Amino acid sequence: MTALPGRLNLFQRTMLDWRDWHPYVAVHAVRIDRPLDRAAATRAIDETLTHGGLTGLVLDRAAARYQWRGGAASTTLEVVEAGADWQATLAGAFERQLNLPFVEDGAMDPFRFFALDLGDAFFLGCAYDHFVAGGDSIIVLLNAIADRYAGHPPQLPLSLYPPTHRRLVARNPLRFIRGLGRLPAMAASCRRTIRPRFRPAESHATAFTFFTLDRSEFAALRSATKHWRVTINDALMALLLLAQDSLNPDRDRGKSRHELAVASIINLRDAHGEDVRTTFGQFLSSFRVSHPVPAGIDLETLARDVHAATSRIKREKLYLTTLGAIAVDRVVGHFRTPAERINVYARSYPVGAGVSLLNVNVLWRNPDGSPAPMYIRGVPTGPASPLVVAVTTSGETLCAGVTYRTSSTSADDILRIQTHLKTRIHALK
């Protein structure tokens, strides 16, 4: 077989491994303030995908290569009636999509589209096989579809074969080597971290819910982070550490495993120097922060502690350490069964929760200059964390989409976490 032109990066290849355990699917939905015309919406999707070259995908997983061969798109748009509670209906649509796999290899269509009809408006949803793109590319894609639905001309074709992370290593060899030197410290941190409830169960299904912060709550959170001189992502990580602590307030802090940990997705697109509007693809990596979360610690103090850790990660490019760890794990993984590889993630890299933050305001462009519309995301948990929160800011609101593994986390736990987060944020007002 002739080698395909696109090469998967380390994180993409790892996502494909996780796919063996459970569908690694992400879902986005954007509110479009126009009545739904199913035929017109389908036509807008097909024209955008075709013009962008996002059709005819072929994956050669064994060779870690892919190709977009082009051709005309032919989308089947599922229409969901909102019912009495559109939020519950939309959450149910997300949950179904998150648990529905795509074709594993060869020729495939990595996108599924659905619409939730609200009468005078609708949500356009896109589920996608997460290895093909980061969330920023999907926001730009849905923006282009919404523009096309409104009658605007299609955008320019996209560059579809971004560089792998080897370029970052080549540009930062000393940083990478120093990062490898941090692997023992990372391992020690993992050994101090409490492992989430892990049940190698028959079912690896995930559930989904979402909640929003209104304008005043979001404004209070932004104001607090500015005053504390931390980022919103730092504050969110701190909030998730405190939420974990609220579920287990009486844990024995004298044990060797006493710390709590949160993982965060980091987008390396800027480090690669690739424009989100011209290059479609996947530039993601991750990092984790662990903390003892002593009894009575307040949000400001914890957020500052998290900020100190994340600032060092960014300053010293320690996200390259994660890439190094992935590379080492892939070599060792050749000597393990698929089940053993999945168990290793959960046991050797414990995190109680993950966060993925995207700001739609900086990516969405309306021709009339109006604010970004309401936007909701759901992302997969993967094998390491029992829950992950996809935080999306658009306009003056924040939406948190919560995906959780039902074999490890209960709906009651999620409700308690949601209540805890909202209470902490409300106290900032």
Coordinates of N, CA and C in Angstrom, one line a residue, residues 64-230:
A64 N 0.2 4.6 11.1 CA 0.0 5.9 11.7 C -0.1 7.0 10.7
R65 N -0.8 6.7 9.6 CA -1.0 7.7 8.5 C -2.4 7.8 8.1
Y66 N -2.7 8.9 7.4 CA -4.1 9.2 6.9 C -4.1 10.0 5.7
Q67 N -5.2 10.1 5.0 CA -5.4 11.0 3.9 C -6.8 11.4 3.7
W68 N -7.0 12.7 3.4 CA -8.3 13.2 3.0 C -8.3 13.2 1.5
R69 N -9.1 12.3 0.9 CA -9.1 12.1 -0.5 C -10.1 13.0 -1.3
G70 N -10.9 13.7 -0.5 CA -11.9 14.6 -1.1 C -13.1 13.9 -1.7
G71 N -13.8 14.7 -2.5 CA -15.1 14.2 -3.1 C -16.3 14.9 -2.4
A72 N -17.4 14.6 -3.0 CA -18.6 15.3 -2.5 C -19.1 14.7 -1.2
A73 N -19.5 15.5 -0.2 CA -20.0 15.1 1.0 C -21.5 14.7 0.9
S74 N -22.0 13.8 1.7 CA -23.4 13.4 1.6 C -23.8 13.1 3.1
T75 N -24.2 14.1 3.8 CA -24.5 14.1 5.2 C -25.9 13.6 5.4
T76 N -26.1 12.8 6.4 CA -27.5 12.5 6.9 C -27.6 13.3 8.2
L77 N -28.5 14.3 8.2 CA -28.7 15.1 9.4 C -29.8 14.6 10.3
E78 N -29.5 14.1 11.5 CA -30.5 13.7 12.4 C -31.1 14.9 13.1
V79 N -32.5 14.9 13.1 CA -33.2 16.0 13.7 C -33.9 15.5 15.0
V80 N -33.6 16.2 16.1 CA -34.2 15.8 17.4 C -35.1 16.8 17.8
E81 N -36.4 16.4 18.2 CA -37.3 17.3 18.7 C -37.0 17.7 20.2
A82 N -37.1 19.0 20.5 CA -36.6 19.4 21.8 C -37.4 18.9 23.0
G83 N -38.7 18.7 22.8 CA -39.6 18.2 23.9 C -39.8 19.3 25.0
A84 N -40.3 18.9 26.1 CA -40.6 19.8 27.2 C -39.4 20.4 27.8
D85 N -38.2 19.7 27.9 CA -37.0 20.1 28.5 C -35.9 20.0 27.5
W86 N -35.6 21.0 26.8 CA -34.6 21.0 25.7 C -33.2 20.7 26.2
Q87 N -32.9 21.1 27.4 CA -31.6 20.9 27.9 C -31.4 19.4 28.2
A88 N -32.4 18.8 28.8 CA -32.3 17.3 29.0 C -32.2 16.5 27.7
T89 N -33.0 17.0 26.7 CA -33.0 16.3 25.4 C -31.6 16.5 24.7
L90 N -31.0 17.7 24.8 CA -29.7 17.9 24.2 C -28.6 17.1 24.9
A91 N -28.7 17.1 26.3 CA -27.7 16.3 27.0 C -27.8 14.8 26.6
G92 N -29.1 14.3 26.4 CA -29.3 12.9 25.9 C -28.7 12.7 24.6
A93 N -28.8 13.7 23.7 CA -28.2 13.5 22.3 C -26.7 13.5 22.4
F94 N -26.1 14.3 23.3 CA -24.7 14.3 23.5 C -24.2 12.9 24.0
E95 N -25.0 12.4 25.0 CA -24.6 11.1 25.6 C -24.6 10.0 24.6
R96 N -25.6 10.0 23.7 CA -25.7 8.9 22.7 C -24.5 9.0 21.8
Q97 N -24.2 10.2 21.3 CA -23.1 10.4 20.4 C -21.7 10.0 21.0
L98 N -21.5 10.4 22.3 CA -20.3 10.1 23.0 C -20.0 8.6 23.1
N99 N -21.1 7.8 23.1 CA -21.0 6.3 23.2 C -21.1 5.6 21.9
L100 N -21.1 6.3 20.8 CA -21.3 5.6 19.5 C -20.0 5.7 18.7
P101 N -19.4 4.5 18.4 CA -18.1 4.5 17.8 C -18.2 4.9 16.3
F102 N -17.0 5.3 15.8 CA -16.8 5.4 14.3 C -16.1 4.2 13.8
V103 N -16.0 4.1 12.5 CA -15.2 3.1 11.8 C -13.8 3.1 12.4
E104 N -13.3 1.9 12.7 CA -12.0 1.8 13.3 C -10.8 2.1 12.4
D105 N -10.9 1.7 11.2 CA -9.7 1.8 10.3 C -10.2 1.9 8.8
G106 N -9.3 2.3 7.9 CA -9.7 2.3 6.5 C -10.5 3.5 6.2
A107 N -11.3 3.4 5.1 CA -12.2 4.5 4.7 C -13.2 4.8 5.7
M108 N -13.4 6.1 6.0 CA -14.4 6.4 7.1 C -14.8 7.9 6.9
D109 N -16.0 8.2 7.5 CA -16.5 9.5 7.7 C -16.4 9.9 9.2
P110 N -15.5 10.8 9.6 CA -15.3 11.0 11.0 C -16.2 12.0 11.6
F111 N -17.3 12.4 10.9 CA -18.3 13.4 11.4 C -19.7 12.8 11.4
R112 N -20.4 13.2 12.4 CA -21.9 12.9 12.5 C -22.6 14.2 12.9
F113 N -23.6 14.6 12.2 CA -24.3 15.9 12.5 C -25.7 15.6 13.0
F114 N -26.2 16.4 13.9 CA -27.6 16.4 14.4 C -28.0 17.8 14.7
A115 N -29.3 18.0 14.8 CA -29.9 19.3 15.1 C -31.0 19.1 16.1
L116 N -31.1 20.0 17.1 CA -32.1 20.0 18.1 C -33.0 21.2 17.7
D117 N -34.2 20.9 17.3 CA -35.2 22.0 16.8 C -35.9 22.6 17.9
L118 N -35.7 24.0 18.1 CA -36.3 24.8 19.1 C -37.5 25.6 18.6
G119 N -37.8 25.5 17.3 CA -38.8 26.3 16.7 C -38.3 27.5 16.0
D120 N -38.0 28.5 16.8 CA -37.5 29.8 16.2 C -35.9 29.8 16.1
A121 N -35.3 28.7 16.6 CA -33.9 28.5 16.6 C -33.6 27.0 16.6
F122 N -32.3 26.7 16.5 CA -31.9 25.3 16.7 C -30.4 25.2 17.1
F123 N -30.1 24.0 17.7 CA -28.7 23.7 18.0 C -28.2 22.8 16.9
L124 N -27.1 23.1 16.3 CA -26.4 22.3 15.3 C -25.3 21.6 16.0
G125 N -25.4 20.2 16.0 CA -24.4 19.4 16.7 C -23.5 18.7 15.8
C126 N -22.3 18.5 16.2 CA -21.3 17.7 15.4 C -20.6 16.8 16.4
A127 N -20.7 15.5 16.2 CA -19.9 14.5 16.9 C -18.7 14.1 15.9
Y128 N -17.5 13.9 16.4 CA -16.4 13.6 15.6 C -15.4 12.7 16.3
D129 N -14.8 11.9 15.5 CA -13.7 11.0 16.0 C -12.6 11.9 16.4
H130 N -12.3 12.0 17.7 CA -11.4 13.0 18.3 C -10.0 13.1 17.7
F131 N -9.5 11.9 17.2 CA -8.2 12.0 16.7 C -8.0 12.9 15.5
V132 N -9.1 13.2 14.8 CA -8.9 14.0 13.5 C -8.7 15.5 13.8
A133 N -9.2 16.0 15.0 CA -9.1 17.4 15.2 C -9.2 17.8 16.7
G134 N -8.7 18.9 17.0 CA -8.9 19.6 18.3 C -10.2 20.4 18.3
G135 N -10.6 20.8 19.4 CA -11.9 21.5 19.5 C -11.9 22.8 18.8
D136 N -10.7 23.5 18.7 CA -10.6 24.8 18.0 C -11.0 24.6 16.5
S137 N -10.5 23.5 15.9 CA -10.8 23.3 14.5 C -12.3 23.1 14.3
I138 N -13.0 22.4 15.2 CA -14.4 22.1 15.1 C -15.2 23.4 15.3
I139 N -14.8 24.3 16.1 CA -15.4 25.6 16.3 C -15.4 26.3 15.0
V140 N -14.2 26.4 14.3 CA -14.1 27.1 13.1 C -15.0 26.4 12.0
L141 N -15.0 25.1 12.0 CA -15.9 24.3 11.1 C -17.3 24.7 11.2
L142 N -17.8 24.6 12.5 CA -19.2 25.0 12.7 C -19.5 26.4 12.4
N143 N -18.6 27.3 12.6 CA -18.7 28.7 12.3 C -18.9 28.8 10.7
A144 N -18.1 28.1 10.0 CA -18.2 28.1 8.5 C -19.6 27.6 8.0
I145 N -20.1 26.5 8.7 CA -21.4 25.9 8.4 C -22.5 26.9 8.7
A146 N -22.4 27.5 9.8 CA -23.4 28.5 10.2 C -23.5 29.7 9.2
D147 N -22.3 30.2 8.8 CA -22.2 31.2 7.8 C -22.8 30.8 6.5
R148 N -22.5 29.6 6.1 CA -23.1 29.1 4.8 C -24.6 28.9 4.9
Y149 N -25.1 28.5 6.1 CA -26.5 28.4 6.3 C -27.2 29.8 6.2
A150 N -26.5 30.8 6.6 CA -27.0 32.2 6.5 C -26.8 32.8 5.1
G151 N -26.3 32.0 4.2 CA -26.2 32.5 2.8 C -24.8 33.1 2.5
H152 N -23.8 33.1 3.3 CA -22.5 33.6 3.0 C -21.7 32.6 2.2
P153 N -20.7 33.1 1.4 CA -20.0 32.2 0.6 C -19.1 31.3 1.4
P154 N -18.7 30.1 0.9 CA -17.8 29.2 1.7 C -16.4 29.8 1.9
Q155 N -15.8 29.3 2.9 CA -14.5 29.8 3.2 C -13.4 29.1 2.3
L156 N -12.2 29.6 2.4 CA -11.1 29.0 1.6 C -10.9 27.5 2.0
P157 N -10.4 26.7 1.1 CA -10.0 25.3 1.5 C -8.9 25.3 2.6
L158 N -8.9 24.2 3.3 CA -8.0 24.1 4.5 C -6.7 23.3 4.2
S159 N -5.7 23.6 4.9 CA -4.5 22.8 5.0 C -4.8 21.6 5.9
L160 N -4.7 20.4 5.5 CA -5.2 19.2 6.2 C -4.1 18.3 6.7
Y161 N -2.8 18.6 6.6 CA -1.8 17.8 7.0 C -0.8 18.5 7.9
P162 N -1.2 18.9 9.1 CA -0.3 19.6 10.0 C 0.9 18.8 10.4
P163 N 1.9 19.5 10.9 CA 3.1 18.8 11.4 C 2.9 18.0 12.6
T164 N 3.6 17.0 12.9 CA 3.6 16.2 14.1 C 4.4 17.0 15.2
H165 N 4.3 16.5 16.4 CA 5.1 17.1 17.5 C 6.6 17.0 17.4
R166 N 7.0 16.2 16.4 CA 8.5 16.1 16.3 C 9.1 17.4 16.0
R167 N 8.4 18.3 15.4 CA 8.9 19.7 15.1 C 9.2 20.4 16.5
L168 N 8.3 20.2 17.4 CA 8.6 20.9 18.7 C 9.8 20.3 19.4
V169 N 10.0 19.0 19.3 CA 11.2 18.4 19.9 C 12.4 18.9 19.2
A170 N 12.4 19.0 17.9 CA 13.5 19.4 17.1 C 13.9 20.8 17.5
R171 N 12.9 21.7 17.7 CA 13.1 23.1 18.0 C 13.6 23.3 19.5
N172 N 13.2 22.3 20.4 CA 13.5 22.5 21.8 C 14.2 21.2 22.3
P173 N 15.4 20.8 21.8 CA 16.0 19.6 22.2 C 16.4 19.5 23.6
L174 N 17.0 20.7 24.1 CA 17.4 20.7 25.5 C 16.2 20.7 26.5
R175 N 15.1 21.4 26.1 CA 13.9 21.4 26.9 C 13.4 19.9 27.0
F176 N 13.4 19.2 25.9 CA 12.9 17.9 25.8 C 13.7 17.0 26.7
I177 N 15.0 17.1 26.6 CA 15.9 16.2 27.4 C 15.7 16.5 28.9
R178 N 15.6 17.8 29.2 CA 15.4 18.2 30.6 C 14.0 17.7 31.1
G179 N 13.0 17.7 30.1 CA 11.7 17.2 30.5 C 11.7 15.7 30.8
L180 N 12.6 14.9 30.0 CA 12.7 13.5 30.3 C 13.3 13.3 31.7
G181 N 14.1 14.2 32.1 CA 14.7 14.2 33.4 C 13.7 14.4 34.5
R182 N 12.5 15.0 34.1 CA 11.4 15.2 35.1 C 10.5 14.0 35.3
L183 N 10.7 12.9 34.5 CA 9.9 11.8 34.5 C 9.9 11.1 35.9
P184 N 11.0 11.0 36.6 CA 11.0 10.4 37.9 C 10.2 11.2 38.9
A185 N 10.2 12.6 38.8 CA 9.4 13.4 39.7 C 8.0 13.2 39.4
M186 N 7.6 13.1 38.1 CA 6.2 12.9 37.7 C 5.7 11.5 38.3
A187 N 6.6 10.5 38.2 CA 6.2 9.2 38.7 C 6.0 9.3 40.2
A188 N 6.9 10.0 40.9 CA 6.7 10.2 42.4 C 5.4 10.9 42.7
S189 N 5.1 11.9 41.9 CA 3.8 12.6 42.2 C 2.6 11.7 42.0
C190 N 2.7 10.8 41.0 CA 1.6 9.9 40.7 C 1.5 8.9 41.9
R191 N 2.6 8.5 42.5 CA 2.6 7.6 43.6 C 2.0 8.2 44.8
R192 N 2.0 9.6 44.9 CA 1.4 10.2 46.1 C -0.1 10.5 45.8
T193 N -0.6 10.3 44.6 CA -1.9 10.7 44.3 C -2.9 9.5 44.5
I194 N -4.1 9.9 45.1 CA -5.1 8.9 45.3 C -5.7 8.5 44.0
R195 N -5.8 7.2 43.9 CA -6.4 6.6 42.6 C -7.9 6.8 42.7
P196 N -8.5 7.2 41.6 CA -9.9 7.2 41.5 C -10.5 5.8 41.7
R197 N -11.7 5.7 42.0 CA -12.4 4.4 42.1 C -12.3 3.8 40.7
F198 N -11.6 2.7 40.6 CA -11.4 2.0 39.3 C -12.0 0.6 39.3
R199 N -13.0 0.4 38.4 CA -13.6 -0.9 38.3 C -13.4 -1.4 36.9
P200 N -12.6 -2.4 36.7 CA -12.5 -3.0 35.4 C -13.7 -3.8 35.1
A201 N -14.8 -3.0 34.7 CA -16.1 -3.6 34.6 C -16.4 -4.0 33.2
E202 N -17.6 -4.6 33.0 CA -18.0 -5.0 31.7 C -18.3 -3.8 30.8
S203 N -18.9 -2.8 31.4 CA -19.3 -1.6 30.7 C -18.4 -0.5 30.9
H204 N -18.0 0.2 29.9 CA -17.2 1.4 30.0 C -18.0 2.7 29.5
A205 N -19.3 2.6 29.6 CA -20.1 3.6 29.1 C -19.9 4.9 29.9
T206 N -20.2 6.0 29.2 CA -20.1 7.4 29.8 C -21.4 8.0 29.8
A207 N -21.7 8.9 30.7 CA -22.9 9.7 30.8 C -22.5 11.2 30.6
F208 N -23.5 12.0 30.4 CA -23.2 13.4 30.1 C -24.3 14.3 30.7
T209 N -23.9 15.5 31.2 CA -24.8 16.5 31.6 C -24.0 17.8 31.4
F210 N -24.8 18.9 31.5 CA -24.1 20.2 31.4 C -24.8 21.3 32.3
F211 N -24.1 22.3 32.6 CA -24.7 23.4 33.3 C -24.0 24.7 32.9
T212 N -24.6 25.8 33.2 CA -24.1 27.1 32.7 C -23.9 28.0 33.9
L213 N -23.0 29.0 33.8 CA -22.9 30.1 34.7 C -23.5 31.3 34.0
D214 N -24.3 32.0 34.7 CA -24.9 33.2 34.0 C -23.9 34.3 34.0
R215 N -24.4 35.4 33.4 CA -23.4 36.5 33.2 C -22.8 37.0 34.5
S216 N -23.6 37.2 35.5 CA -23.0 37.7 36.8 C -22.0 36.7 37.4
E217 N -22.4 35.4 37.4 CA -21.5 34.4 37.9 C -20.2 34.3 37.2
F218 N -20.2 34.4 35.8 CA -19.0 34.3 35.0 C -18.2 35.6 35.2
A219 N -18.9 36.7 35.3 CA -18.2 38.0 35.6 C -17.4 37.9 36.9
A220 N -18.1 37.3 37.9 CA -17.4 37.2 39.3 C -16.2 36.3 39.2
L221 N -16.3 35.2 38.4 CA -15.1 34.3 38.3 C -14.0 35.0 37.6
R222 N -14.3 35.7 36.5 CA -13.3 36.4 35.7 C -12.6 37.5 36.6
S223 N -13.4 38.2 37.3 CA -12.9 39.3 38.2 C -12.0 38.7 39.3
A224 N -12.4 37.6 39.9 CA -11.5 37.0 40.9 C -10.2 36.5 40.3
T225 N -10.2 35.9 39.2 CA -9.0 35.4 38.6 C -8.0 36.6 38.3
K226 N -8.6 37.7 37.8 CA -7.7 38.9 37.6 C -7.1 39.4 38.8
H227 N -7.9 39.4 39.9 CA -7.4 39.9 41.2 C -6.4 39.0 41.8
W228 N -6.5 37.7 41.6 CA -5.6 36.7 42.1 C -4.4 36.6 41.2
R229 N -4.5 37.1 40.0 CA -3.4 37.0 39.0 C -3.2 35.5 38.6
V230 N -4.3 34.9 38.3 CA -4.2 33.5 37.8 C -5.1 33.4 36.6

